[in-house]
């Protein structure tokens, strides 16, 4: 029996940086899983990427990759405007799908993706990584255990500097779903929903442009969201700030949880519980966020449990990010309707 028959084979749709830096390793870290193919819009780039990452097949069309019967799962990490058509095609081909955020550029497309995957009987998940971090999982556990009493406010500090190698479509291609809101705010919303077990219902926001982004795209934003448990949440996201540091704070009527350096792709950061008794650093056993997420996805493919971040989670985070975007454009508060009702 060949290796390809013994293992669960994945295809990469998109010769991306995130696949190269995190996801190929995350897939190959799972016992019995490997990356068999990569697809790029350029055959030359696909060939080079395949060679660099020891991937057997390199394609320049999605349909060719999906026609490979050995491929059971795809990881989609193209630019954001392509996710919709690629998920629809992969679902029609019966492949399980791990798709990057934002799932799509509008809610109708995102909901159609979810429905198609359900109809096709394939697992679909969203690759929001932060909820996989040991830091955020610990914060959720402590909030839910009542360690800070009733949660009242949260603040997210996610203003960073976009690395020069990523200063492309995010900054100058509105049609590709560029801009800080679809890139970073959408992650904030997901991790807040995860920690708080509550849903965003209203957004106000102002966009910022420090001349890194162009074409009307924001490279910074400050927003306030109201959640359905009454909490107010403040978000600060940017591509333009080099030294702010990242964090999340959840403030309750009996204590506060402070996560420092936790809005990260790396398994890093610290969590502090502050209350009447003083300050205590919480022990964290860090794990690779992407390995953790792909492990849950692989289990879901085997029929064991759910992905750590479902397609429904991806639709909901998108709804809130689009509301923040609309609030920036209109200057008005925007009600976030539950997109899945
Ligand atoms: P990249 O810019 O690295 O890749 C996106 C696309 O750009 C690729 O599919 C590729 O097209 C094209 N591309 C890449 N390198 C080159 C090049 N040298 N020359 C020409 N074209 C190139 O994007 P990211 O990896 O940063 O993001 C991809 C997706 O992943 C996005 O949806 C983003 O939102 C998401 N993301 C998620 C993260 C997470 O933690 N969940 C973190 C970072 C990104 P082709 O495939 O046709 O070759």
mmCIF file with all atom_site columns, C-alpha atoms in Angstrom, residues 85-244:
data_model
loop_
_atom_site.group_PDB
_atom_site.id
_atom_site.type_symbol
_atom_site.label_atom_id
_atom_site.label_alt_id
_atom_site.label_comp_id
_atom_site.label_asym_id
_atom_site.label_entity_id
_atom_site.label_seq_id
_atom_site.pdbx_PDB_ins_code
_atom_site.Cartn_x
_atom_site.Cartn_y
_atom_site.Cartn_z
_atom_site.occupancy
_atom_site.B_iso_or_equiv
_atom_site.pdbx_formal_charge
_atom_site.auth_seq_id
_atom_site.auth_comp_id
_atom_site.auth_asym_id
_atom_site.auth_atom_id
_atom_site.pdbx_PDB_model_num
ATOM 1   C CA . UNK A 1 85  ? -15.961 29.991 -4.852 1.00 0.00 ? 85  UNK A CA 1
ATOM 2   C CA . UNK A 1 86  ? -13.213 27.666 -3.617 1.00 0.00 ? 86  UNK A CA 1
ATOM 3   C CA . UNK A 1 87  ? -15.246 26.407 -0.651 1.00 0.00 ? 87  UNK A CA 1
ATOM 4   C CA . UNK A 1 88  ? -18.263 25.851 -2.900 1.00 0.00 ? 88  UNK A CA 1
ATOM 5   C CA . UNK A 1 89  ? -16.129 23.850 -5.348 1.00 0.00 ? 89  UNK A CA 1
ATOM 6   C CA . UNK A 1 90  ? -14.454 21.814 -2.586 1.00 0.00 ? 90  UNK A CA 1
ATOM 7   C CA . UNK A 1 91  ? -17.812 20.995 -0.981 1.00 0.00 ? 91  UNK A CA 1
ATOM 8   C CA . UNK A 1 92  ? -19.180 19.873 -4.360 1.00 0.00 ? 92  UNK A CA 1
ATOM 9   C CA . UNK A 1 93  ? -16.121 17.628 -4.678 1.00 0.00 ? 93  UNK A CA 1
ATOM 10  C CA . UNK A 1 94  ? -16.823 16.089 -1.264 1.00 0.00 ? 94  UNK A CA 1
ATOM 11  C CA . UNK A 1 95  ? -13.680 17.370 0.469  1.00 0.00 ? 95  UNK A CA 1
ATOM 12  C CA . UNK A 1 96  ? -13.560 18.424 4.100  1.00 0.00 ? 96  UNK A CA 1
ATOM 13  C CA . UNK A 1 97  ? -12.677 22.108 4.356  1.00 0.00 ? 97  UNK A CA 1
ATOM 14  C CA . UNK A 1 98  ? -10.624 24.192 6.737  1.00 0.00 ? 98  UNK A CA 1
ATOM 15  C CA . UNK A 1 99  ? -11.026 27.752 5.475  1.00 0.00 ? 99  UNK A CA 1
ATOM 16  C CA . UNK A 1 100 ? -9.243  30.917 6.457  1.00 0.00 ? 100 UNK A CA 1
ATOM 17  C CA . UNK A 1 101 ? -10.967 33.927 7.899  1.00 0.00 ? 101 UNK A CA 1
ATOM 18  C CA . UNK A 1 102 ? -12.773 36.006 6.909  1.00 0.00 ? 102 UNK A CA 1
ATOM 19  C CA . UNK A 1 103 ? -14.840 33.236 5.348  1.00 0.00 ? 103 UNK A CA 1
ATOM 20  C CA . UNK A 1 104 ? -16.139 35.589 2.663  1.00 0.00 ? 104 UNK A CA 1
ATOM 21  C CA . UNK A 1 105 ? -16.689 39.252 1.880  1.00 0.00 ? 105 UNK A CA 1
ATOM 22  C CA . UNK A 1 106 ? -20.418 39.234 2.622  1.00 0.00 ? 106 UNK A CA 1
ATOM 23  C CA . UNK A 1 107 ? -22.822 37.259 4.770  1.00 0.00 ? 107 UNK A CA 1
ATOM 24  C CA . UNK A 1 108 ? -24.882 35.756 1.965  1.00 0.00 ? 108 UNK A CA 1
ATOM 25  C CA . UNK A 1 109 ? -21.790 34.083 0.544  1.00 0.00 ? 109 UNK A CA 1
ATOM 26  C CA . UNK A 1 110 ? -20.616 32.905 3.971  1.00 0.00 ? 110 UNK A CA 1
ATOM 27  C CA . UNK A 1 111 ? -24.005 31.389 4.761  1.00 0.00 ? 111 UNK A CA 1
ATOM 28  C CA . UNK A 1 112 ? -24.155 29.698 1.346  1.00 0.00 ? 112 UNK A CA 1
ATOM 29  C CA . UNK A 1 113 ? -20.726 28.146 2.022  1.00 0.00 ? 113 UNK A CA 1
ATOM 30  C CA . UNK A 1 114 ? -21.944 26.745 5.309  1.00 0.00 ? 114 UNK A CA 1
ATOM 31  C CA . UNK A 1 115 ? -25.138 25.354 3.745  1.00 0.00 ? 115 UNK A CA 1
ATOM 32  C CA . UNK A 1 116 ? -23.255 23.738 0.864  1.00 0.00 ? 116 UNK A CA 1
ATOM 33  C CA . UNK A 1 117 ? -20.884 21.978 3.247  1.00 0.00 ? 117 UNK A CA 1
ATOM 34  C CA . UNK A 1 118 ? -23.778 20.721 5.343  1.00 0.00 ? 118 UNK A CA 1
ATOM 35  C CA . UNK A 1 119 ? -25.601 19.473 2.240  1.00 0.00 ? 119 UNK A CA 1
ATOM 36  C CA . UNK A 1 120 ? -22.438 17.760 1.019  1.00 0.00 ? 120 UNK A CA 1
ATOM 37  C CA . UNK A 1 121 ? -21.874 16.142 4.424  1.00 0.00 ? 121 UNK A CA 1
ATOM 38  C CA . UNK A 1 122 ? -18.353 17.518 4.754  1.00 0.00 ? 122 UNK A CA 1
ATOM 39  C CA . UNK A 1 123 ? -16.780 19.139 7.788  1.00 0.00 ? 123 UNK A CA 1
ATOM 40  C CA . UNK A 1 124 ? -16.204 22.858 7.386  1.00 0.00 ? 124 UNK A CA 1
ATOM 41  C CA . UNK A 1 125 ? -14.250 24.910 9.909  1.00 0.00 ? 125 UNK A CA 1
ATOM 42  C CA . UNK A 1 126 ? -12.858 28.427 10.199 1.00 0.00 ? 126 UNK A CA 1
ATOM 43  C CA . UNK A 1 127 ? -9.192  28.930 11.001 1.00 0.00 ? 127 UNK A CA 1
ATOM 44  C CA . UNK A 1 128 ? -9.569  31.499 13.782 1.00 0.00 ? 128 UNK A CA 1
ATOM 45  C CA . UNK A 1 129 ? -6.435  30.625 15.715 1.00 0.00 ? 129 UNK A CA 1
ATOM 46  C CA . UNK A 1 130 ? -6.683  32.684 18.926 1.00 0.00 ? 130 UNK A CA 1
ATOM 47  C CA . UNK A 1 131 ? -9.325  30.509 20.598 1.00 0.00 ? 131 UNK A CA 1
ATOM 48  C CA . UNK A 1 132 ? -6.814  27.640 20.326 1.00 0.00 ? 132 UNK A CA 1
ATOM 49  C CA . UNK A 1 133 ? -4.253  29.446 22.478 1.00 0.00 ? 133 UNK A CA 1
ATOM 50  C CA . UNK A 1 134 ? -3.680  28.037 25.956 1.00 0.00 ? 134 UNK A CA 1
ATOM 51  C CA . UNK A 1 135 ? -3.859  31.617 27.273 1.00 0.00 ? 135 UNK A CA 1
ATOM 52  C CA . UNK A 1 136 ? -7.318  32.307 25.869 1.00 0.00 ? 136 UNK A CA 1
ATOM 53  C CA . UNK A 1 137 ? -8.595  28.866 26.849 1.00 0.00 ? 137 UNK A CA 1
ATOM 54  C CA . UNK A 1 138 ? -7.441  29.540 30.419 1.00 0.00 ? 138 UNK A CA 1
ATOM 55  C CA . UNK A 1 139 ? -9.061  32.989 30.453 1.00 0.00 ? 139 UNK A CA 1
ATOM 56  C CA . UNK A 1 140 ? -12.338 31.445 29.284 1.00 0.00 ? 140 UNK A CA 1
ATOM 57  C CA . UNK A 1 141 ? -12.124 28.765 31.960 1.00 0.00 ? 141 UNK A CA 1
ATOM 58  C CA . UNK A 1 142 ? -11.552 31.362 34.689 1.00 0.00 ? 142 UNK A CA 1
ATOM 59  C CA . UNK A 1 143 ? -14.326 33.675 33.488 1.00 0.00 ? 143 UNK A CA 1
ATOM 60  C CA . UNK A 1 144 ? -16.761 30.781 33.331 1.00 0.00 ? 144 UNK A CA 1
ATOM 61  C CA . UNK A 1 145 ? -15.688 29.583 36.798 1.00 0.00 ? 145 UNK A CA 1
ATOM 62  C CA . UNK A 1 146 ? -16.731 32.977 38.162 1.00 0.00 ? 146 UNK A CA 1
ATOM 63  C CA . UNK A 1 147 ? -13.200 34.064 39.144 1.00 0.00 ? 147 UNK A CA 1
ATOM 64  C CA . UNK A 1 148 ? -13.898 37.689 38.201 1.00 0.00 ? 148 UNK A CA 1
ATOM 65  C CA . UNK A 1 149 ? -17.542 37.713 39.221 1.00 0.00 ? 149 UNK A CA 1
ATOM 66  C CA . UNK A 1 150 ? -19.950 39.144 36.690 1.00 0.00 ? 150 UNK A CA 1
ATOM 67  C CA . UNK A 1 151 ? -18.050 40.215 33.542 1.00 0.00 ? 151 UNK A CA 1
ATOM 68  C CA . UNK A 1 152 ? -18.794 43.856 32.695 1.00 0.00 ? 152 UNK A CA 1
ATOM 69  C CA . UNK A 1 153 ? -16.167 45.111 30.250 1.00 0.00 ? 153 UNK A CA 1
ATOM 70  C CA . UNK A 1 154 ? -13.433 43.812 27.982 1.00 0.00 ? 154 UNK A CA 1
ATOM 71  C CA . UNK A 1 155 ? -10.595 45.560 26.178 1.00 0.00 ? 155 UNK A CA 1
ATOM 72  C CA . UNK A 1 156 ? -8.642  44.144 23.285 1.00 0.00 ? 156 UNK A CA 1
ATOM 73  C CA . UNK A 1 157 ? -5.241  45.521 22.305 1.00 0.00 ? 157 UNK A CA 1
ATOM 74  C CA . UNK A 1 158 ? -4.420  44.220 18.854 1.00 0.00 ? 158 UNK A CA 1
ATOM 75  C CA . UNK A 1 159 ? -2.584  47.127 17.252 1.00 0.00 ? 159 UNK A CA 1
ATOM 76  C CA . UNK A 1 160 ? 0.520   45.690 15.614 1.00 0.00 ? 160 UNK A CA 1
ATOM 77  C CA . UNK A 1 161 ? 2.853   46.416 12.727 1.00 0.00 ? 161 UNK A CA 1
ATOM 78  C CA . UNK A 1 162 ? 2.059   44.465 9.566  1.00 0.00 ? 162 UNK A CA 1
ATOM 79  C CA . UNK A 1 163 ? 5.293   42.672 8.630  1.00 0.00 ? 163 UNK A CA 1
ATOM 80  C CA . UNK A 1 164 ? 6.819   44.050 5.399  1.00 0.00 ? 164 UNK A CA 1
ATOM 81  C CA . UNK A 1 165 ? 6.444   40.673 3.630  1.00 0.00 ? 165 UNK A CA 1
ATOM 82  C CA . UNK A 1 166 ? 2.647   40.914 4.139  1.00 0.00 ? 166 UNK A CA 1
ATOM 83  C CA . UNK A 1 167 ? 2.329   44.519 2.990  1.00 0.00 ? 167 UNK A CA 1
ATOM 84  C CA . UNK A 1 168 ? 0.504   43.637 -0.217 1.00 0.00 ? 168 UNK A CA 1
ATOM 85  C CA . UNK A 1 169 ? -3.193  42.971 -0.867 1.00 0.00 ? 169 UNK A CA 1
ATOM 86  C CA . UNK A 1 170 ? -4.170  43.713 2.764  1.00 0.00 ? 170 UNK A CA 1
ATOM 87  C CA . UNK A 1 171 ? -3.209  47.347 2.181  1.00 0.00 ? 171 UNK A CA 1
ATOM 88  C CA . UNK A 1 172 ? -4.295  48.095 -1.355 1.00 0.00 ? 172 UNK A CA 1
ATOM 89  C CA . UNK A 1 173 ? -6.922  45.666 -2.590 1.00 0.00 ? 173 UNK A CA 1
ATOM 90  C CA . UNK A 1 174 ? -10.435 46.311 -1.281 1.00 0.00 ? 174 UNK A CA 1
ATOM 91  C CA . UNK A 1 175 ? -11.762 43.677 -3.693 1.00 0.00 ? 175 UNK A CA 1
ATOM 92  C CA . UNK A 1 176 ? -9.514  41.057 -2.077 1.00 0.00 ? 176 UNK A CA 1
ATOM 93  C CA . UNK A 1 177 ? -10.986 41.844 1.319  1.00 0.00 ? 177 UNK A CA 1
ATOM 94  C CA . UNK A 1 178 ? -8.062  43.965 2.494  1.00 0.00 ? 178 UNK A CA 1
ATOM 95  C CA . UNK A 1 179 ? -8.042  46.290 5.494  1.00 0.00 ? 179 UNK A CA 1
ATOM 96  C CA . UNK A 1 180 ? -7.514  45.838 9.179  1.00 0.00 ? 180 UNK A CA 1
ATOM 97  C CA . UNK A 1 181 ? -11.128 45.015 10.054 1.00 0.00 ? 181 UNK A CA 1
ATOM 98  C CA . UNK A 1 182 ? -11.429 41.863 7.968  1.00 0.00 ? 182 UNK A CA 1
ATOM 99  C CA . UNK A 1 183 ? -7.894  40.929 8.965  1.00 0.00 ? 183 UNK A CA 1
ATOM 100 C CA . UNK A 1 184 ? -7.711  41.579 12.720 1.00 0.00 ? 184 UNK A CA 1
ATOM 101 C CA . UNK A 1 185 ? -11.065 42.745 14.110 1.00 0.00 ? 185 UNK A CA 1
ATOM 102 C CA . UNK A 1 186 ? -12.649 39.537 12.881 1.00 0.00 ? 186 UNK A CA 1
ATOM 103 C CA . UNK A 1 187 ? -10.187 37.562 15.064 1.00 0.00 ? 187 UNK A CA 1
ATOM 104 C CA . UNK A 1 188 ? -10.943 39.749 18.103 1.00 0.00 ? 188 UNK A CA 1
ATOM 105 C CA . UNK A 1 189 ? -14.653 39.072 17.750 1.00 0.00 ? 189 UNK A CA 1
ATOM 106 C CA . UNK A 1 190 ? -14.086 35.352 17.541 1.00 0.00 ? 190 UNK A CA 1
ATOM 107 C CA . UNK A 1 191 ? -11.921 35.133 20.632 1.00 0.00 ? 191 UNK A CA 1
ATOM 108 C CA . UNK A 1 192 ? -14.314 37.342 22.600 1.00 0.00 ? 192 UNK A CA 1
ATOM 109 C CA . UNK A 1 193 ? -17.311 35.173 21.657 1.00 0.00 ? 193 UNK A CA 1
ATOM 110 C CA . UNK A 1 194 ? -15.260 32.152 22.702 1.00 0.00 ? 194 UNK A CA 1
ATOM 111 C CA . UNK A 1 195 ? -14.214 33.573 26.069 1.00 0.00 ? 195 UNK A CA 1
ATOM 112 C CA . UNK A 1 196 ? -17.458 35.279 26.990 1.00 0.00 ? 196 UNK A CA 1
ATOM 113 C CA . UNK A 1 197 ? -19.964 32.786 25.605 1.00 0.00 ? 197 UNK A CA 1
ATOM 114 C CA . UNK A 1 198 ? -21.925 35.826 24.437 1.00 0.00 ? 198 UNK A CA 1
ATOM 115 C CA . UNK A 1 199 ? -22.801 37.394 21.102 1.00 0.00 ? 199 UNK A CA 1
ATOM 116 C CA . UNK A 1 200 ? -22.047 40.884 19.760 1.00 0.00 ? 200 UNK A CA 1
ATOM 117 C CA . UNK A 1 201 ? -25.255 42.800 19.092 1.00 0.00 ? 201 UNK A CA 1
ATOM 118 C CA . UNK A 1 202 ? -24.211 46.396 18.341 1.00 0.00 ? 202 UNK A CA 1
ATOM 119 C CA . UNK A 1 203 ? -21.123 48.200 17.028 1.00 0.00 ? 203 UNK A CA 1
ATOM 120 C CA . UNK A 1 204 ? -19.794 51.722 16.867 1.00 0.00 ? 204 UNK A CA 1
ATOM 121 C CA . UNK A 1 205 ? -16.403 52.412 15.353 1.00 0.00 ? 205 UNK A CA 1
ATOM 122 C CA . UNK A 1 206 ? -14.037 54.862 13.739 1.00 0.00 ? 206 UNK A CA 1
ATOM 123 C CA . UNK A 1 207 ? -11.506 53.924 11.127 1.00 0.00 ? 207 UNK A CA 1
ATOM 124 C CA . UNK A 1 208 ? -8.002  55.329 10.846 1.00 0.00 ? 208 UNK A CA 1
ATOM 125 C CA . UNK A 1 209 ? -5.603  55.676 7.990  1.00 0.00 ? 209 UNK A CA 1
ATOM 126 C CA . UNK A 1 210 ? -1.929  56.351 8.599  1.00 0.00 ? 210 UNK A CA 1
ATOM 127 C CA . UNK A 1 211 ? -1.067  56.108 4.893  1.00 0.00 ? 211 UNK A CA 1
ATOM 128 C CA . UNK A 1 212 ? 0.116   52.513 5.036  1.00 0.00 ? 212 UNK A CA 1
ATOM 129 C CA . UNK A 1 213 ? -3.176  51.347 3.486  1.00 0.00 ? 213 UNK A CA 1
ATOM 130 C CA . UNK A 1 214 ? -4.670  52.980 0.410  1.00 0.00 ? 214 UNK A CA 1
ATOM 131 C CA . UNK A 1 215 ? -7.762  52.688 -1.814 1.00 0.00 ? 215 UNK A CA 1
ATOM 132 C CA . UNK A 1 216 ? -10.057 53.677 1.046  1.00 0.00 ? 216 UNK A CA 1
ATOM 133 C CA . UNK A 1 217 ? -8.934  50.813 3.302  1.00 0.00 ? 217 UNK A CA 1
ATOM 134 C CA . UNK A 1 218 ? -8.460  51.323 7.045  1.00 0.00 ? 218 UNK A CA 1
ATOM 135 C CA . UNK A 1 219 ? -5.072  50.470 8.544  1.00 0.00 ? 219 UNK A CA 1
ATOM 136 C CA . UNK A 1 220 ? -6.346  51.136 12.060 1.00 0.00 ? 220 UNK A CA 1
ATOM 137 C CA . UNK A 1 221 ? -9.657  51.063 13.887 1.00 0.00 ? 221 UNK A CA 1
ATOM 138 C CA . UNK A 1 222 ? -11.132 51.647 17.303 1.00 0.00 ? 222 UNK A CA 1
ATOM 139 C CA . UNK A 1 223 ? -14.508 50.092 17.996 1.00 0.00 ? 223 UNK A CA 1
ATOM 140 C CA . UNK A 1 224 ? -16.913 49.451 20.827 1.00 0.00 ? 224 UNK A CA 1
ATOM 141 C CA . UNK A 1 225 ? -19.196 46.427 20.725 1.00 0.00 ? 225 UNK A CA 1
ATOM 142 C CA . UNK A 1 226 ? -22.129 45.704 22.981 1.00 0.00 ? 226 UNK A CA 1
ATOM 143 C CA . UNK A 1 227 ? -22.642 42.005 23.713 1.00 0.00 ? 227 UNK A CA 1
ATOM 144 C CA . UNK A 1 228 ? -25.959 40.313 24.475 1.00 0.00 ? 228 UNK A CA 1
ATOM 145 C CA . UNK A 1 229 ? -24.924 39.767 28.112 1.00 0.00 ? 229 UNK A CA 1
ATOM 146 C CA . UNK A 1 230 ? -24.707 43.561 28.496 1.00 0.00 ? 230 UNK A CA 1
ATOM 147 C CA . UNK A 1 231 ? -20.909 43.795 28.298 1.00 0.00 ? 231 UNK A CA 1
ATOM 148 C CA . UNK A 1 232 ? -19.164 46.626 26.519 1.00 0.00 ? 232 UNK A CA 1
ATOM 149 C CA . UNK A 1 233 ? -16.029 45.673 24.643 1.00 0.00 ? 233 UNK A CA 1
ATOM 150 C CA . UNK A 1 234 ? -13.389 48.033 23.333 1.00 0.00 ? 234 UNK A CA 1
ATOM 151 C CA . UNK A 1 235 ? -11.198 47.032 20.379 1.00 0.00 ? 235 UNK A CA 1
ATOM 152 C CA . UNK A 1 236 ? -8.034  48.681 19.083 1.00 0.00 ? 236 UNK A CA 1
ATOM 153 C CA . UNK A 1 237 ? -6.659  47.103 15.938 1.00 0.00 ? 237 UNK A CA 1
ATOM 154 C CA . UNK A 1 238 ? -3.963  48.391 13.616 1.00 0.00 ? 238 UNK A CA 1
ATOM 155 C CA . UNK A 1 239 ? -1.304  47.491 11.048 1.00 0.00 ? 239 UNK A CA 1
ATOM 156 C CA . UNK A 1 240 ? 0.726   50.589 11.837 1.00 0.00 ? 240 UNK A CA 1
ATOM 157 C CA . UNK A 1 241 ? 1.852   50.462 15.478 1.00 0.00 ? 241 UNK A CA 1
ATOM 158 C CA . UNK A 1 242 ? 5.252   48.975 16.246 1.00 0.00 ? 242 UNK A CA 1
ATOM 159 C CA . UNK A 1 243 ? 5.575   49.055 20.008 1.00 0.00 ? 243 UNK A CA 1
ATOM 160 C CA . UNK A 1 244 ? 2.129   48.882 21.622 1.00 0.00 ? 244 UNK A CA 1
#
